Amino acid sequence: MNLYQLRYFVTLAKEEHYTKATAKSHITQPSLTHAIHLMEDEIGLSLFERKGRNVILTKYGHLFLKEIENLPFITFTKSSGIRSMIDHILEKKNIHPCISMEIEEDEVVGGFVGHDLGIAIVPDMAVYDLLPIKKIKIKDLEDQQTFYMTYLKENEKSKAFKQFIDYVVGEKNDW
């Protein structure tokens, strides 16, 4: 599963119509259909069912969407200089995280992630290398600044969490 598949899944779940979702995602309908089928094959569940010309989420589709949208997200306060860059990155990728905390200090953001209270997008700073967190470089960014997503290293992660990490990275990880 990759970043694009998850993004397409969320768009289709919100639009409930392939044509509208393809227009919003700027891809062809066969590409969207293929991406959704690959996801469903990978997780072994049907996420959508057809209802006339529309699609609706199955019970499992609702659970999957909820899991993706409700990952606790720790970010910087709006007065922080880095917050506007992070918001811009998320908006460009059409990602709307569930913000659980807004923090002013870099070390505190990393500390909360290190205590498994959520995930965060952070700039490249040496302080994060000293904490018990895993940094993953976020690909597909055209910004000058390097950003990473962080999470607690030494904890068993759910399948949905691992799929979210694959989504952020844009590739399949070996877990």
mmCIF file of C-alpha atoms in Angstrom:
data_model
loop_
_atom_site.group_PDB
_atom_site.id
_atom_site.type_symbol
_atom_site.label_atom_id
_atom_site.label_comp_id
_atom_site.label_asym_id
_atom_site.label_seq_id
_atom_site.Cartn_x
_atom_site.Cartn_y
_atom_site.Cartn_z
ATOM 1 C CA MET A 1 0.000 0.000 0.000
ATOM 2 C CA ASN A 2 1.322 3.447 -0.805
ATOM 3 C CA LEU A 3 0.623 7.121 -0.274
ATOM 4 C CA TYR A 4 -1.393 7.458 -3.450
ATOM 5 C CA GLN A 5 -3.631 4.461 -2.761
ATOM 6 C CA LEU A 6 -4.545 5.786 0.677
ATOM 7 C CA ARG A 7 -5.132 9.261 -0.700
ATOM 8 C CA TYR A 8 -7.392 7.829 -3.418
ATOM 9 C CA PHE A 9 -9.221 5.741 -0.830
ATOM 10 C CA VAL A 10 -9.967 8.805 1.327
ATOM 11 C CA THR A 11 -11.088 10.858 -1.685
ATOM 12 C CA LEU A 12 -13.398 8.101 -2.955
ATOM 13 C CA ALA A 13 -14.788 7.571 0.547
ATOM 14 C CA LYS A 14 -15.682 11.260 0.791
ATOM 15 C CA GLU A 15 -16.972 11.685 -2.777
ATOM 16 C CA GLU A 16 -18.782 8.316 -2.959
ATOM 17 C CA HIS A 17 -18.527 8.526 -6.745
ATOM 18 C CA TYR A 18 -15.685 7.353 -8.988
ATOM 19 C CA THR A 19 -16.014 10.163 -11.553
ATOM 20 C CA LYS A 20 -15.964 12.875 -8.870
ATOM 21 C CA ALA A 21 -13.072 11.191 -7.063
ATOM 22 C CA THR A 22 -11.028 10.884 -10.269
ATOM 23 C CA ALA A 23 -11.585 14.562 -11.064
ATOM 24 C CA LYS A 24 -10.440 15.554 -7.578
ATOM 25 C CA SER A 25 -7.469 13.179 -7.688
ATOM 26 C CA HIS A 26 -6.476 14.101 -11.259
ATOM 27 C CA ILE A 27 -6.278 10.477 -12.411
ATOM 28 C CA THR A 28 -8.244 8.274 -14.771
ATOM 29 C CA GLN A 29 -11.112 6.097 -13.597
ATOM 30 C CA PRO A 30 -9.309 2.834 -14.510
ATOM 31 C CA SER A 31 -6.299 3.976 -12.442
ATOM 32 C CA LEU A 32 -8.508 4.720 -9.443
ATOM 33 C CA THR A 33 -10.352 1.426 -9.782
ATOM 34 C CA HIS A 34 -7.046 -0.443 -10.025
ATOM 35 C CA ALA A 35 -5.592 1.332 -6.968
ATOM 36 C CA ILE A 36 -8.676 0.537 -4.859
ATOM 37 C CA HIS A 37 -8.692 -3.108 -5.983
ATOM 38 C CA LEU A 38 -4.990 -3.453 -5.097
ATOM 39 C CA MET A 39 -5.682 -2.060 -1.617
ATOM 40 C CA GLU A 40 -8.620 -4.375 -1.083
ATOM 41 C CA ASP A 41 -6.586 -7.372 -2.278
ATOM 42 C CA GLU A 42 -3.698 -6.441 0.036
ATOM 43 C CA ILE A 43 -5.834 -6.154 3.155
ATOM 44 C CA GLY A 44 -8.207 -8.942 2.127
ATOM 45 C CA LEU A 45 -11.406 -6.928 2.633
ATOM 46 C CA SER A 46 -13.912 -5.083 0.468
ATOM 47 C CA LEU A 47 -13.838 -1.404 1.374
ATOM 48 C CA PHE A 48 -16.595 -0.222 -0.987
ATOM 49 C CA GLU A 49 -19.820 -1.556 -2.410
ATOM 50 C CA ARG A 50 -21.637 -0.247 -5.458
ATOM 51 C CA LYS A 51 -24.980 1.468 -4.956
ATOM 52 C CA GLY A 52 -26.318 2.431 -8.358
ATOM 53 C CA ARG A 53 -23.855 4.867 -9.922
ATOM 54 C CA ASN A 54 -22.283 5.610 -6.542
ATOM 55 C CA VAL A 55 -20.188 3.651 -4.072
ATOM 56 C CA ILE A 56 -20.503 3.506 -0.312
ATOM 57 C CA LEU A 57 -18.092 2.315 2.335
ATOM 58 C CA THR A 58 -18.584 -1.158 3.702
ATOM 59 C CA LYS A 59 -18.423 -1.764 7.445
ATOM 60 C CA TYR A 60 -14.709 -2.477 7.025
ATOM 61 C CA GLY A 61 -14.266 0.614 4.854
ATOM 62 C CA HIS A 62 -15.699 2.780 7.642
ATOM 63 C CA LEU A 63 -13.355 1.196 10.189
ATOM 64 C CA PHE A 64 -10.349 1.657 7.896
ATOM 65 C CA LEU A 65 -11.225 5.308 7.209
ATOM 66 C CA LYS A 66 -11.714 5.997 10.909
ATOM 67 C CA GLU A 67 -8.336 4.427 11.721
ATOM 68 C CA ILE A 68 -6.583 6.564 9.100
ATOM 69 C CA GLU A 69 -8.289 9.808 10.091
ATOM 70 C CA ASN A 70 -7.948 9.368 13.853
ATOM 71 C CA LEU A 71 -4.219 8.828 14.271
ATOM 72 C CA PRO A 72 -3.284 11.306 17.020
ATOM 73 C CA PHE A 73 -1.216 14.055 15.429
ATOM 74 C CA ILE A 74 1.124 16.271 17.442
ATOM 75 C CA THR A 75 2.069 19.524 15.775
ATOM 76 C CA PHE A 76 3.518 22.918 16.482
ATOM 77 C CA THR A 77 1.428 25.903 17.608
ATOM 78 C CA LYS A 78 0.156 28.274 14.941
ATOM 79 C CA SER A 79 2.545 30.945 16.226
ATOM 80 C CA SER A 80 5.500 28.673 15.507
ATOM 81 C CA GLY A 81 7.396 29.443 12.315
ATOM 82 C CA ILE A 82 7.361 25.801 11.199
ATOM 83 C CA ARG A 83 3.588 25.268 11.539
ATOM 84 C CA SER A 84 2.635 27.120 8.362
ATOM 85 C CA MET A 85 5.081 24.966 6.360
ATOM 86 C CA ILE A 86 3.657 21.758 7.846
ATOM 87 C CA ASP A 87 0.079 22.897 7.202
ATOM 88 C CA HIS A 88 1.060 23.707 3.610
ATOM 89 C CA ILE A 89 2.550 20.229 3.120
ATOM 90 C CA LEU A 90 -0.558 18.559 4.533
ATOM 91 C CA GLU A 91 -2.906 20.715 2.469
ATOM 92 C CA LYS A 92 -0.975 19.985 -0.738
ATOM 93 C CA LYS A 93 -1.375 16.265 -0.020
ATOM 94 C CA ASN A 94 -5.052 16.718 0.978
ATOM 95 C CA ILE A 95 -4.345 15.284 4.421
ATOM 96 C CA HIS A 96 -6.386 16.541 7.364
ATOM 97 C CA PRO A 97 -4.992 14.946 10.516
ATOM 98 C CA CYS A 98 -6.734 14.702 13.860
ATOM 99 C CA ILE A 99 -4.629 17.185 15.864
ATOM 100 C CA SER A 100 -4.344 15.991 19.425
ATOM 101 C CA MET A 101 -1.761 18.518 20.679
ATOM 102 C CA GLU A 102 -0.205 21.790 19.591
ATOM 103 C CA ILE A 103 3.255 22.393 21.076
ATOM 104 C CA GLU A 104 5.685 25.325 20.877
ATOM 105 C CA GLU A 105 9.042 23.600 21.499
ATOM 106 C CA ASP A 106 10.761 21.097 19.173
ATOM 107 C CA GLU A 107 12.057 18.967 22.048
ATOM 108 C CA VAL A 108 8.589 18.708 23.600
ATOM 109 C CA VAL A 109 7.033 17.563 20.303
ATOM 110 C CA GLY A 110 9.704 14.860 20.092
ATOM 111 C CA GLY A 111 9.226 13.968 23.769
ATOM 112 C CA PHE A 112 5.486 13.458 23.373
ATOM 113 C CA VAL A 113 6.076 11.288 20.308
ATOM 114 C CA GLY A 114 8.695 9.413 22.345
ATOM 115 C CA HIS A 115 6.040 8.672 24.962
ATOM 116 C CA ASP A 116 3.779 7.216 22.227
ATOM 117 C CA LEU A 117 1.195 10.000 22.433
ATOM 118 C CA GLY A 118 0.991 10.424 18.656
ATOM 119 C CA ILE A 119 2.895 11.068 15.460
ATOM 120 C CA ALA A 120 4.361 14.336 14.203
ATOM 121 C CA ILE A 121 5.893 16.002 11.182
ATOM 122 C CA VAL A 122 9.128 17.659 12.199
ATOM 123 C CA PRO A 123 12.039 19.472 10.550
ATOM 124 C CA ASP A 124 15.477 17.880 10.372
ATOM 125 C CA MET A 125 17.013 18.643 13.778
ATOM 126 C CA ALA A 126 19.712 16.794 15.733
ATOM 127 C CA VAL A 127 17.593 16.748 18.911
ATOM 128 C CA TYR A 128 15.309 14.112 17.389
ATOM 129 C CA ASP A 129 18.256 11.715 16.977
ATOM 130 C CA LEU A 130 18.668 11.691 20.772
ATOM 131 C CA LEU A 131 15.076 10.608 21.441
ATOM 132 C CA PRO A 132 13.543 7.094 21.279
ATOM 133 C CA ILE A 133 11.666 7.916 18.101
ATOM 134 C CA LYS A 134 11.869 6.747 14.514
ATOM 135 C CA LYS A 135 12.280 9.368 11.799
ATOM 136 C CA ILE A 136 11.041 8.683 8.286
ATOM 137 C CA LYS A 137 11.959 11.120 5.538
ATOM 138 C CA ILE A 138 8.826 12.249 3.739
ATOM 139 C CA LYS A 139 9.188 11.862 -0.012
ATOM 140 C CA ASP A 140 7.385 13.799 -2.743
ATOM 141 C CA LEU A 141 8.008 17.196 -1.150
ATOM 142 C CA GLU A 142 9.123 20.105 -3.303
ATOM 143 C CA ASP A 143 9.889 22.343 -0.310
ATOM 144 C CA GLN A 144 13.443 23.425 0.474
ATOM 145 C CA GLN A 145 13.212 22.196 4.072
ATOM 146 C CA THR A 146 13.566 18.472 4.858
ATOM 147 C CA PHE A 147 10.712 17.044 6.932
ATOM 148 C CA TYR A 148 10.296 13.753 8.756
ATOM 149 C CA MET A 149 7.376 11.933 10.317
ATOM 150 C CA THR A 150 8.190 10.572 13.785
ATOM 151 C CA TYR A 151 6.756 7.863 15.998
ATOM 152 C CA LEU A 152 7.845 5.755 18.974
ATOM 153 C CA LYS A 153 10.471 3.171 17.924
ATOM 154 C CA GLU A 154 10.092 0.246 20.284
ATOM 155 C CA ASN A 155 6.376 -0.446 20.235
ATOM 156 C CA GLU A 156 4.272 -2.998 18.361
ATOM 157 C CA LYS A 157 2.221 -1.170 15.746
ATOM 158 C CA SER A 158 -1.205 -2.076 14.375
ATOM 159 C CA LYS A 159 -1.575 -3.059 10.726
ATOM 160 C CA ALA A 160 -3.445 0.187 10.039
ATOM 161 C CA PHE A 161 -0.610 2.187 11.626
ATOM 162 C CA LYS A 162 1.934 0.352 9.472
ATOM 163 C CA GLN A 163 -0.163 1.057 6.385
ATOM 164 C CA PHE A 164 -0.265 4.739 7.336
ATOM 165 C CA ILE A 165 3.538 4.729 7.570
ATOM 166 C CA ASP A 166 3.686 3.156 4.101
ATOM 167 C CA TYR A 167 1.301 5.897 2.953
ATOM 168 C CA VAL A 168 3.583 8.639 4.276
ATOM 169 C CA VAL A 169 6.729 7.055 2.886
ATOM 170 C CA GLY A 170 5.147 6.124 -0.407
ATOM 171 C CA GLU A 171 6.534 2.590 -0.403
ATOM 172 C CA LYS A 172 6.227 -0.766 1.322
ATOM 173 C CA ASN A 173 8.291 -1.219 4.498
ATOM 174 C CA ASP A 174 9.557 -4.490 5.922
ATOM 175 C CA TRP A 175 7.992 -4.753 9.364
#
